[in-house]
Coordinates of C-alpha atoms and ligand atoms in Angstrom, one line a residue:
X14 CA 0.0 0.0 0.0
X15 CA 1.2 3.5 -0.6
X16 CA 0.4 6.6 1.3
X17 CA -0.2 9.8 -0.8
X18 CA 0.4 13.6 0.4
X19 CA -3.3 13.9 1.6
X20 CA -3.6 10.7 3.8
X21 CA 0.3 11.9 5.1
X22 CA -1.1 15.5 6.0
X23 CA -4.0 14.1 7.8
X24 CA -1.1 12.4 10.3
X25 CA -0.3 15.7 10.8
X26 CA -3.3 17.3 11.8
X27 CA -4.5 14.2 13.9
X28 CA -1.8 15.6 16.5
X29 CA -2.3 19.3 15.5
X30 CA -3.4 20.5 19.0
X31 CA -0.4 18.8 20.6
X32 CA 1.9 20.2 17.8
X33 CA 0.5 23.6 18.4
X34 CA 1.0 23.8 22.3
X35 CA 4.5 22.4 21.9
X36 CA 5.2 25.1 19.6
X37 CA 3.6 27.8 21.9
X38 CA 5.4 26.8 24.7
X39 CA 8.9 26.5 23.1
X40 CA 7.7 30.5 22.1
X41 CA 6.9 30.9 25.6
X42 CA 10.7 29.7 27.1
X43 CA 12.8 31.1 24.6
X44 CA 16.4 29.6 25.2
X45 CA 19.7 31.2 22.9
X46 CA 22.1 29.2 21.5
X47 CA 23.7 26.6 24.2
X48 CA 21.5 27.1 26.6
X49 CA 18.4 25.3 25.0
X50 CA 18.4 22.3 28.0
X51 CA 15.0 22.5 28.0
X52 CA 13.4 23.0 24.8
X53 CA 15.9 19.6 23.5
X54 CA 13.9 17.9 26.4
X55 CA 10.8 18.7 25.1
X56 CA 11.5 17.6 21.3
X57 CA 13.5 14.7 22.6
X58 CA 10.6 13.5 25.2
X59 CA 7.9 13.7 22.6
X60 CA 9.8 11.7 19.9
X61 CA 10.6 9.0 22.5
X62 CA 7.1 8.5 24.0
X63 CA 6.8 7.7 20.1
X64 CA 8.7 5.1 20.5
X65 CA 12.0 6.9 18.4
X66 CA 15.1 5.3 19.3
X67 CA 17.1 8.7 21.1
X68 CA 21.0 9.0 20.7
X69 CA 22.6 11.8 22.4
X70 CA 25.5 13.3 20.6
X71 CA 28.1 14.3 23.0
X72 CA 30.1 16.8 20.8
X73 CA 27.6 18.8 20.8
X74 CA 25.4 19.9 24.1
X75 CA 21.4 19.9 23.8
X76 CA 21.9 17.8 20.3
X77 CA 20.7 14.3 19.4
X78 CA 19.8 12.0 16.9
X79 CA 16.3 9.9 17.1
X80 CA 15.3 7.6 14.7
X81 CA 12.4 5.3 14.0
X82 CA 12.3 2.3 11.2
X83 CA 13.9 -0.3 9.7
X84 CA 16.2 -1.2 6.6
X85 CA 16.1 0.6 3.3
X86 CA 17.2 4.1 3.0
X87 CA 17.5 6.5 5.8
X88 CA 16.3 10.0 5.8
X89 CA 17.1 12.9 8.1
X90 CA 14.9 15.6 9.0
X91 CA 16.6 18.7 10.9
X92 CA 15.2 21.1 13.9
X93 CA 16.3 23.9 15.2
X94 CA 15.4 25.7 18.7
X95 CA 17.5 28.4 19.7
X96 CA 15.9 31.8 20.2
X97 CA 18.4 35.2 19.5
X98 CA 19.3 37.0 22.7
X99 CA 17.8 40.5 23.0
X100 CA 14.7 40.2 20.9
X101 CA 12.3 39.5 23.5
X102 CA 8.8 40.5 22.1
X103 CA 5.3 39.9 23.0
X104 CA 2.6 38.5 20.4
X105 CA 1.4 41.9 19.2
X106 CA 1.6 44.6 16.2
X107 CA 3.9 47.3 18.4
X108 CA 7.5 46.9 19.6
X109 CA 6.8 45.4 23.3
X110 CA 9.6 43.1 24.7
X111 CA 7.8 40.3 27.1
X112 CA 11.2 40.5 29.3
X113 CA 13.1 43.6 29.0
X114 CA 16.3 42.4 27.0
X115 CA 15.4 38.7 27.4
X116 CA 15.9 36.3 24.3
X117 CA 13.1 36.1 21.6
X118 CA 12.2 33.5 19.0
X119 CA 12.8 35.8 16.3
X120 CA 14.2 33.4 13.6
X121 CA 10.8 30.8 14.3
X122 CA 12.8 28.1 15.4
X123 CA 10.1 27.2 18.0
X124 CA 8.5 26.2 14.6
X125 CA 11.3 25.0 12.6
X126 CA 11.6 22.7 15.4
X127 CA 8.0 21.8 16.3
X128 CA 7.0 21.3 12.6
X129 CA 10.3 19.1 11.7
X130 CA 9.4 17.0 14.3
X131 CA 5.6 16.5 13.4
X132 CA 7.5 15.5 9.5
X133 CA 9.4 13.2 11.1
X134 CA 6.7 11.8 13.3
X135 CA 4.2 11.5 10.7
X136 CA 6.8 10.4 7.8
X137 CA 8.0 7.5 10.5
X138 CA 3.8 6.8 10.9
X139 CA 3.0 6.5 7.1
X140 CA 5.9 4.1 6.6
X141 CA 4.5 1.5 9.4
X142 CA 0.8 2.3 8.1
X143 CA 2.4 1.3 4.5
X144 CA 4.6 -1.6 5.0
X145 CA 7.4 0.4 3.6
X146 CA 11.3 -0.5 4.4
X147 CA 13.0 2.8 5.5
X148 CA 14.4 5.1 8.2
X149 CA 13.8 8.3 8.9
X150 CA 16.0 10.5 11.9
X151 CA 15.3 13.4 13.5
X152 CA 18.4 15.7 14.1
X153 CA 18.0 18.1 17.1
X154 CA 20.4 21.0 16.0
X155 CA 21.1 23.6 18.5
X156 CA 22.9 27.0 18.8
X157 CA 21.9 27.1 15.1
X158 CA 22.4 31.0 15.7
X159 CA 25.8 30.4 17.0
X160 CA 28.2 27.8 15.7
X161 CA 25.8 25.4 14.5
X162 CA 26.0 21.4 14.0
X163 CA 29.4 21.9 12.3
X164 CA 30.4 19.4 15.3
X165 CA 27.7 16.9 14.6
X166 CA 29.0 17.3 10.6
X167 CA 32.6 16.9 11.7
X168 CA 31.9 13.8 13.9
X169 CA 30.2 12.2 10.5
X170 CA 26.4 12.2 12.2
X171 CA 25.2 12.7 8.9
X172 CA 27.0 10.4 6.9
X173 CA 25.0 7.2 6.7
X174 CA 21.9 9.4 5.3
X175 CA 20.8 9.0 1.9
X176 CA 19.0 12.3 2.2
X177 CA 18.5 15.2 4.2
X178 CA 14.9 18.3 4.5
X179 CA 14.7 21.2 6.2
X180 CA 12.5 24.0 6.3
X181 CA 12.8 27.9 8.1
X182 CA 10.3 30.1 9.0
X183 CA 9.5 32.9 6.2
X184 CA 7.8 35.3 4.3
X185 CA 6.7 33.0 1.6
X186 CA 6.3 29.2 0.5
X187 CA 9.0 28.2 -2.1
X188 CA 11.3 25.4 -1.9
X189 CA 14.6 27.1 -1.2
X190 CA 16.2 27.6 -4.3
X191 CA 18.3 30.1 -3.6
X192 CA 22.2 29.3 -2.2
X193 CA 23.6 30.7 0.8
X194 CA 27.2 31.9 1.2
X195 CA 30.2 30.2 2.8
X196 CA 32.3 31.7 5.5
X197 CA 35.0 31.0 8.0
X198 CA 35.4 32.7 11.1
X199 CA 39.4 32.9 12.9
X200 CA 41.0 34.8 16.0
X201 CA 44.6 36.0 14.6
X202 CA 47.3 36.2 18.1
X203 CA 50.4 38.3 17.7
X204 CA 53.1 37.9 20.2
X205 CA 55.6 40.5 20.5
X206 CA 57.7 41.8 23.5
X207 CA 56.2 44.7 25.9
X208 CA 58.7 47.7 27.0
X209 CA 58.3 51.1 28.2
X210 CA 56.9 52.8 24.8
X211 CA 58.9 56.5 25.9
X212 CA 62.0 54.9 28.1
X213 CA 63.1 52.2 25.8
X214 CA 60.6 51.9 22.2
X215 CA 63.6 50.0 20.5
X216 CA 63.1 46.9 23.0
X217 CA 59.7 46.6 22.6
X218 CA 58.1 44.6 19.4
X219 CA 54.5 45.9 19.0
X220 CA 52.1 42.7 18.4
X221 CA 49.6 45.9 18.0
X222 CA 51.7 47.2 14.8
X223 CA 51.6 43.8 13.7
X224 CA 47.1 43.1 13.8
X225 CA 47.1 46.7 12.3
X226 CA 49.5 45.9 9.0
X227 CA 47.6 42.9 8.8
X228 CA 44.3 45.0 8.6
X229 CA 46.1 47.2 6.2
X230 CA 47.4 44.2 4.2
X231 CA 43.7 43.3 3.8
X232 CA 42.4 46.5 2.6
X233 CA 44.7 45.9 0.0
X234 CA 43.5 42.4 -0.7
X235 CA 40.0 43.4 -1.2
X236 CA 40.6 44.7 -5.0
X237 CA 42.0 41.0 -5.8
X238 CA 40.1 38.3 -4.4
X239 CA 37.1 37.0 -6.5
X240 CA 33.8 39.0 -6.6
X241 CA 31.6 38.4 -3.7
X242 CA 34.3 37.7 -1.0
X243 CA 34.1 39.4 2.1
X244 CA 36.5 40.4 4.8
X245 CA 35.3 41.6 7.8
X246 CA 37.5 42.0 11.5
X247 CA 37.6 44.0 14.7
X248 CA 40.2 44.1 16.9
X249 CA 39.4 42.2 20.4
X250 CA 43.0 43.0 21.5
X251 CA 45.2 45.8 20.9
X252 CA 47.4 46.0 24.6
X253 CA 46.4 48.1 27.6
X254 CA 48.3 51.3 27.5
X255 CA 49.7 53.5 25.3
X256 CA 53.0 53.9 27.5
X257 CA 53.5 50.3 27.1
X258 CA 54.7 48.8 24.0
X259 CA 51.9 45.6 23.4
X260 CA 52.9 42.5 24.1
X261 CA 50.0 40.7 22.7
X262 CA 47.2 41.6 20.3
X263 CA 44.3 39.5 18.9
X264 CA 42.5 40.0 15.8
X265 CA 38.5 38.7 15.4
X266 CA 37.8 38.0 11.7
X267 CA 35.0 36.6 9.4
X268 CA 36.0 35.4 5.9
X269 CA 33.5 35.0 3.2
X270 CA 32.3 33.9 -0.1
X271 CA 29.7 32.5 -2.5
X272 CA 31.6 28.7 -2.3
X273 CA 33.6 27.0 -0.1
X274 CA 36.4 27.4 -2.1
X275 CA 36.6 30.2 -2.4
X276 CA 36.7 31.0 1.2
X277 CA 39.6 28.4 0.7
X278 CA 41.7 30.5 -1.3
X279 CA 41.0 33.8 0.2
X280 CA 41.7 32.3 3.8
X281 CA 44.8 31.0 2.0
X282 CA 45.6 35.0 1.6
X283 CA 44.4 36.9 4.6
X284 CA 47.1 34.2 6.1
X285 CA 49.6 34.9 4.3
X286 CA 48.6 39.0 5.6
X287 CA 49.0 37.7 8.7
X288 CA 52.5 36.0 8.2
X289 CA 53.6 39.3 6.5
X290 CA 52.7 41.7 9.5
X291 CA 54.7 39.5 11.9
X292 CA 58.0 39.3 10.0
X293 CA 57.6 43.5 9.2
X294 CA 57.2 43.7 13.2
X295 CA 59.1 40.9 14.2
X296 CA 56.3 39.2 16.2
X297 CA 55.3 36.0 16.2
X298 CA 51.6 35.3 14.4
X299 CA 49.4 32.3 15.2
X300 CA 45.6 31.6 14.5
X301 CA 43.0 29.5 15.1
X302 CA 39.8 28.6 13.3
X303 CA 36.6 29.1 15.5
X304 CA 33.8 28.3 12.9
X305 CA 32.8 28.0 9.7
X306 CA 30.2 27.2 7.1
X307 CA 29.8 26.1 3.9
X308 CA 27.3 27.2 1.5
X309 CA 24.1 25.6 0.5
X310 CA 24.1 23.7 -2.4
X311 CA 20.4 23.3 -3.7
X312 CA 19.4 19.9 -4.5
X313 CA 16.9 20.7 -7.5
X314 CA 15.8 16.6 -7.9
X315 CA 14.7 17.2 -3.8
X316 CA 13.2 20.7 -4.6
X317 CA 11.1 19.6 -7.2
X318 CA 9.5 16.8 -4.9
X319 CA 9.0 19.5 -2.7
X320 CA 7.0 21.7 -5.0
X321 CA 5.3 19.3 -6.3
X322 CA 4.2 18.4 -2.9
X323 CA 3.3 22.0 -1.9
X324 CA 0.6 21.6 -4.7
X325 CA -1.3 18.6 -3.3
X326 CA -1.4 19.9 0.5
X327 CA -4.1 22.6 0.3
X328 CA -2.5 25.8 2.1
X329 CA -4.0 26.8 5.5
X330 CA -7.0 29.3 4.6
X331 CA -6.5 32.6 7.3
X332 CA -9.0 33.5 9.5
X333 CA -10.1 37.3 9.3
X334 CA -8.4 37.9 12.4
X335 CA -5.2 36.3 11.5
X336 CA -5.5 38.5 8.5
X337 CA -6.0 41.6 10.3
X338 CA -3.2 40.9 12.7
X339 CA -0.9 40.5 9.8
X340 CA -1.8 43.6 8.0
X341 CA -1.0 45.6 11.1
X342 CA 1.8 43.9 12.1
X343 CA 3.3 44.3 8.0
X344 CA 2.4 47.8 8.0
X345 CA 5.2 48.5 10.9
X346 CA 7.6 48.0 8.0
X347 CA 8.5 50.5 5.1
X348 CA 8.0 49.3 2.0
X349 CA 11.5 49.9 0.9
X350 CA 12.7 47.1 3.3
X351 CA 9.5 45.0 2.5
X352 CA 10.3 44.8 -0.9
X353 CA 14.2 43.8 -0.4
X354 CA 13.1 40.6 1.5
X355 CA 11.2 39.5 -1.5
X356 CA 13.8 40.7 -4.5
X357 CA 16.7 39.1 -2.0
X358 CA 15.2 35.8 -3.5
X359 CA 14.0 36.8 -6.9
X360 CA 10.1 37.1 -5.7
X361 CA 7.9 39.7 -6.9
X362 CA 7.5 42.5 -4.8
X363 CA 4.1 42.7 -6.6
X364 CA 3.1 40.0 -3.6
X365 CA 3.2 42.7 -1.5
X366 CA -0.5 44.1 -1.9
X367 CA -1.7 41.2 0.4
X368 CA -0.4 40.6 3.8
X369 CA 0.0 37.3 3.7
X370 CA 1.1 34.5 0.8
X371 CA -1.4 32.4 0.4
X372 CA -0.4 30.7 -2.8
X373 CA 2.7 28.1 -3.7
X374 CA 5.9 30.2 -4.9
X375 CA 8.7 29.0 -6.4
X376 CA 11.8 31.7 -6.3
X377 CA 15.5 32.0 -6.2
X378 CA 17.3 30.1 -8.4
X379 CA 20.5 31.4 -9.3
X380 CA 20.2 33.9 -6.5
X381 CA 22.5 33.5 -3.7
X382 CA 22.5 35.2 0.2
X383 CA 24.8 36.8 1.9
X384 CA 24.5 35.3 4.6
X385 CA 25.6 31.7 6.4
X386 CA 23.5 28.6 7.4
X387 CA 24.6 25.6 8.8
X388 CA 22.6 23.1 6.7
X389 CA 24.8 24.0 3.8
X390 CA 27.4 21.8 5.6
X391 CA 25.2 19.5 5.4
X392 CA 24.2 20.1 2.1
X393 CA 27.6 18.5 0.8
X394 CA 27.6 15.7 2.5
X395 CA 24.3 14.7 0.9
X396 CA 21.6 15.4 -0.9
X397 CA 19.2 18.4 0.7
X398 CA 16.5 20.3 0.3
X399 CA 14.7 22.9 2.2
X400 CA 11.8 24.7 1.7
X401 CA 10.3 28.4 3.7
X402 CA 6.9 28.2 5.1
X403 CA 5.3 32.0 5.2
X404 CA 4.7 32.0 9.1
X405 CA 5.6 35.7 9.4
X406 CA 3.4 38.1 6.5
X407 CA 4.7 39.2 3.6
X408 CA 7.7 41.4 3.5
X409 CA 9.1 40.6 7.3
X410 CA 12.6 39.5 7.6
X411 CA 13.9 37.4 10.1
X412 CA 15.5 38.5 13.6
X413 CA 13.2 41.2 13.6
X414 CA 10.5 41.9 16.3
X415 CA 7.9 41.4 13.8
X416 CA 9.3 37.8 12.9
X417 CA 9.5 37.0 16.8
X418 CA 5.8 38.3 17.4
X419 CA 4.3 36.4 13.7
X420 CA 6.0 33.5 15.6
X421 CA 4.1 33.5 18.3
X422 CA 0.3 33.8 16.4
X423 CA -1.9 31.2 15.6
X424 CA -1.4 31.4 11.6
X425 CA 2.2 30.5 12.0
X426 CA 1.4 27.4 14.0
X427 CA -0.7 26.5 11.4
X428 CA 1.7 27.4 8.9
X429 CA 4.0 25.3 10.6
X430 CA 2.3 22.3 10.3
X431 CA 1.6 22.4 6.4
X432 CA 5.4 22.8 6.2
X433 CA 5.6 19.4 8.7
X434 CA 3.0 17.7 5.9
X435 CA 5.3 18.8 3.4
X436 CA 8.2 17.7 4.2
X437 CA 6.7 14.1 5.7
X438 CA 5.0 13.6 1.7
X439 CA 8.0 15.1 0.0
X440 CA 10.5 12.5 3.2
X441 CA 7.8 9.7 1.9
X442 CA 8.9 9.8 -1.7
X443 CA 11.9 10.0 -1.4
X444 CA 12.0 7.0 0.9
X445 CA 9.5 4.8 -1.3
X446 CA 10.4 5.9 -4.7
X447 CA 14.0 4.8 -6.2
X448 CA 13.9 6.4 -9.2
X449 CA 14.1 10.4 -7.0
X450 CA 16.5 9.1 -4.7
X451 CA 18.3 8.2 -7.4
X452 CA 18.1 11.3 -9.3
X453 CA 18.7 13.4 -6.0
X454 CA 22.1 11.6 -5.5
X455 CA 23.8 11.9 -9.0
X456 CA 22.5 15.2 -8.7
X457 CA 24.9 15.6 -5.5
X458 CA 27.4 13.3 -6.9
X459 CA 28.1 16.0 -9.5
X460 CA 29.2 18.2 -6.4
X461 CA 31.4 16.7 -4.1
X462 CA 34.3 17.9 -2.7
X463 CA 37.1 16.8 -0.9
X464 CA 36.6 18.3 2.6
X465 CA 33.6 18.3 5.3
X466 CA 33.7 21.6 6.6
X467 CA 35.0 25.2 6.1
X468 CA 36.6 24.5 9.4
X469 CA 39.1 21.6 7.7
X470 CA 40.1 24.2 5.2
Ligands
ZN3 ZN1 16.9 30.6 11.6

């Protein structure tokens, strides 16, 4: 017997109300990245009273791994459940913080989570309800805001998958077409030698000199690197006082680009910068890589499952309230920064005379981001797609007190749980039917590289 998308999304909405208030409460105890002891409890509770088979995942604290099934191919469905520090915010259309400089769910992730879970549970469901062979695993990814499961990538958690989803919390519905960009983040350490700056100058050697001609020396580097790299630093050390000569001096820097390789090669540079600046000042340089990630690589075999399947689960119809609220709550943005959510990702800005989409989209190929998500990692170690739910109305970015308060309402709960239906019908598929897995892996064969993460550069 085979399940289609309707019979899958019905799974769904069997357990809506418990979905919901899991979903409300996770919005209700916001917890920022490494703290989220809690809300991991909560997903990891609910997927073992489901009789999900938990692993923790020591590497990383508040992750794990749960997985129901057996034999044929194993698919992995992500959540996410860190909130952002300092975006505390109250379910309403005017700036109100709930705790005065508390954290808020401002990125949805009490709904990435929630509704990635509700896939997972109800993808796991159909395949005992069908006979099917098959695995599916839920990965509970925290700090997503913060360094991300680069260590559950690195320790090879993702390796035995055949296939990956994801979804985020959005303006619009579309599978995610568009790529994200890669980075690499590394603290740079001069050591020099510290003397009186006035009394005896020619005995001191300035690790300070040395961070700033590397600065300089990637001013320079700028003009030469390939279009759409980015160099960005501060310096977290520069000594104590100016009548001593500085003994150490630490440089914070992000480098990016539109592929991991080329965050390869312009690493490879700011380096060498760094090597330079010491011999000029004859200090000693030494780094160290903190994080990284590496872009998204859209699986297009994966993303057109998944619009496929947006078009047989009937979009949640909004209730004149929910409508009203997001009209009020969209109008607290100008139109100018409306409009760059939607062109960011190739959508029409003509969407913006509703409030809220209520129809299938499918934007952003060949765009690309500029900023970083952790699933790209994943991304290149196998085959994934993602798709954006519109939870927040039209024109609302993420991290954003409108995004935290959207997350909070009703309509994104429902939202939530057509992207959960989604992803199960889309996880289904590619479980039950050979010929897409097949496609989605030659698809990704056609882009593998040698390393795992930015961080191994
Ligand atoms: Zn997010």
């Amino acid at each position: 017997m085979s399940m289609d998308s309707i019979r899958i999304a019905a799974l769904v909405e069997a357990r809506a109300a418990e979905y919901d208030a899991l979903a409300l409460d996770i919005w209700d105890h916001p917890e920022p990245a490494f703290q989220e002891a809690r809300s991991s409890a909560l997903h990891r509770d609910l997927l073992a009273s489901r009789a999900f088979r938990v692993t923790d995942c020591p590497e990383m604290a508040h992750s794990f791994m749960a997985e129901k099934g057996s034999g044929g191919p194993i698919l992995g469905i992500m959540g996410e459940y860190d909130a952002l520090p300092g975006m505390s915010q109250a379910c309403s259309t005017s700036r109100q913080a709930l705790v005065e400089g508390g954290p808020g769910h401002a990125c949805g992730h009490n709904l990435l989570g929630v509704g990635s879970l509700a896939a997972a549970l109800a993808l796991a469901e159909a395949l005992e309800l069908s006979g099917q062979p098959g695995r599916v695993r839920y990965y509970g990814c925290p700090a997503e805001e913060a360094l991300g499961r680069i260590p559950l990538v690195r320790a090879g958690r993702f390796d035995d998958l055949d296939a990956s989803l994801s979804w985020h919390p959005a303006d619009v519905n579309t599978p995610h077409h568009y790529r994200t960009s890669a980075n690499v983040a590394l603290v740079v350490r001069f050591a020099g030698r510290a003397s009186h700056a006035a009394m005896a100058p020619q005995a001191g050697r300035s690790a300070l000199d040395a961070a700033q001609l590397m600065n300089l020396g990637i001013e320079f580097l700028r003009e030469h690197v390939e279009p759409g790299t980015l160099l960005h630093y501060v310096i977290t050390d520069g000594g104590r006082r100016p009548n001593i000569v500085p003994e150490a001096a630490a440089v914070s820097l992000y480098v990016r680009a539109p592929r991991a390789e080329g965050v390869r090669a312009a690493l490879k540079r700011v380096l060498d910068c760094a090597k330079g600046a010491a011999t000029m000042t004859g200090t000693k340089a030494s780094w160290e890589i903190t994080h990284g990630k590496c872009d998204f690589i859209p699986n297009e075999a994966i993303h057109g499952a998944i619009h496929e399947t947006m078009g047989q689960i009937p979009l949640p119809r909004p209730a004149a309230e929910e409508k009203t609220f997001a009209k009020a709550l969209a109008a607290t943005v100008g139109r100018k920064d409306r409009e760059a959510t939607l062109t960011m990702i190739g959508a029409p800005t003509a969407l913006l005379s509703k409030a809220i989409h209520g129809e299938i989209g499918d934007f952003g190929r060949g765009y690309r981001i500029g900023g970083s998500l952790d699933v790209g990692d994943v991304s290149y170690i196998v085959p994934t797609g993602q798709m954006n739910a519109a939870t927040w109305p039209l024109g609302v970015g993420a991290h954003t007190w409108q995004s935290c308060s959207a997350s909070g309402s009703t309509w994104a709960r429902r939202q939530a749980r057509w992207a959960a239906a989604v992803l199960a019908a889309t996880g289904y598929r590619l479980l039950t039917e050979p010929r897409l897995l097949g496609a989605a892996q030659a698809e990704h064969r056609a882009t593998r590289t040698p390393w795992r993460s930015t961080m191994d550069l």
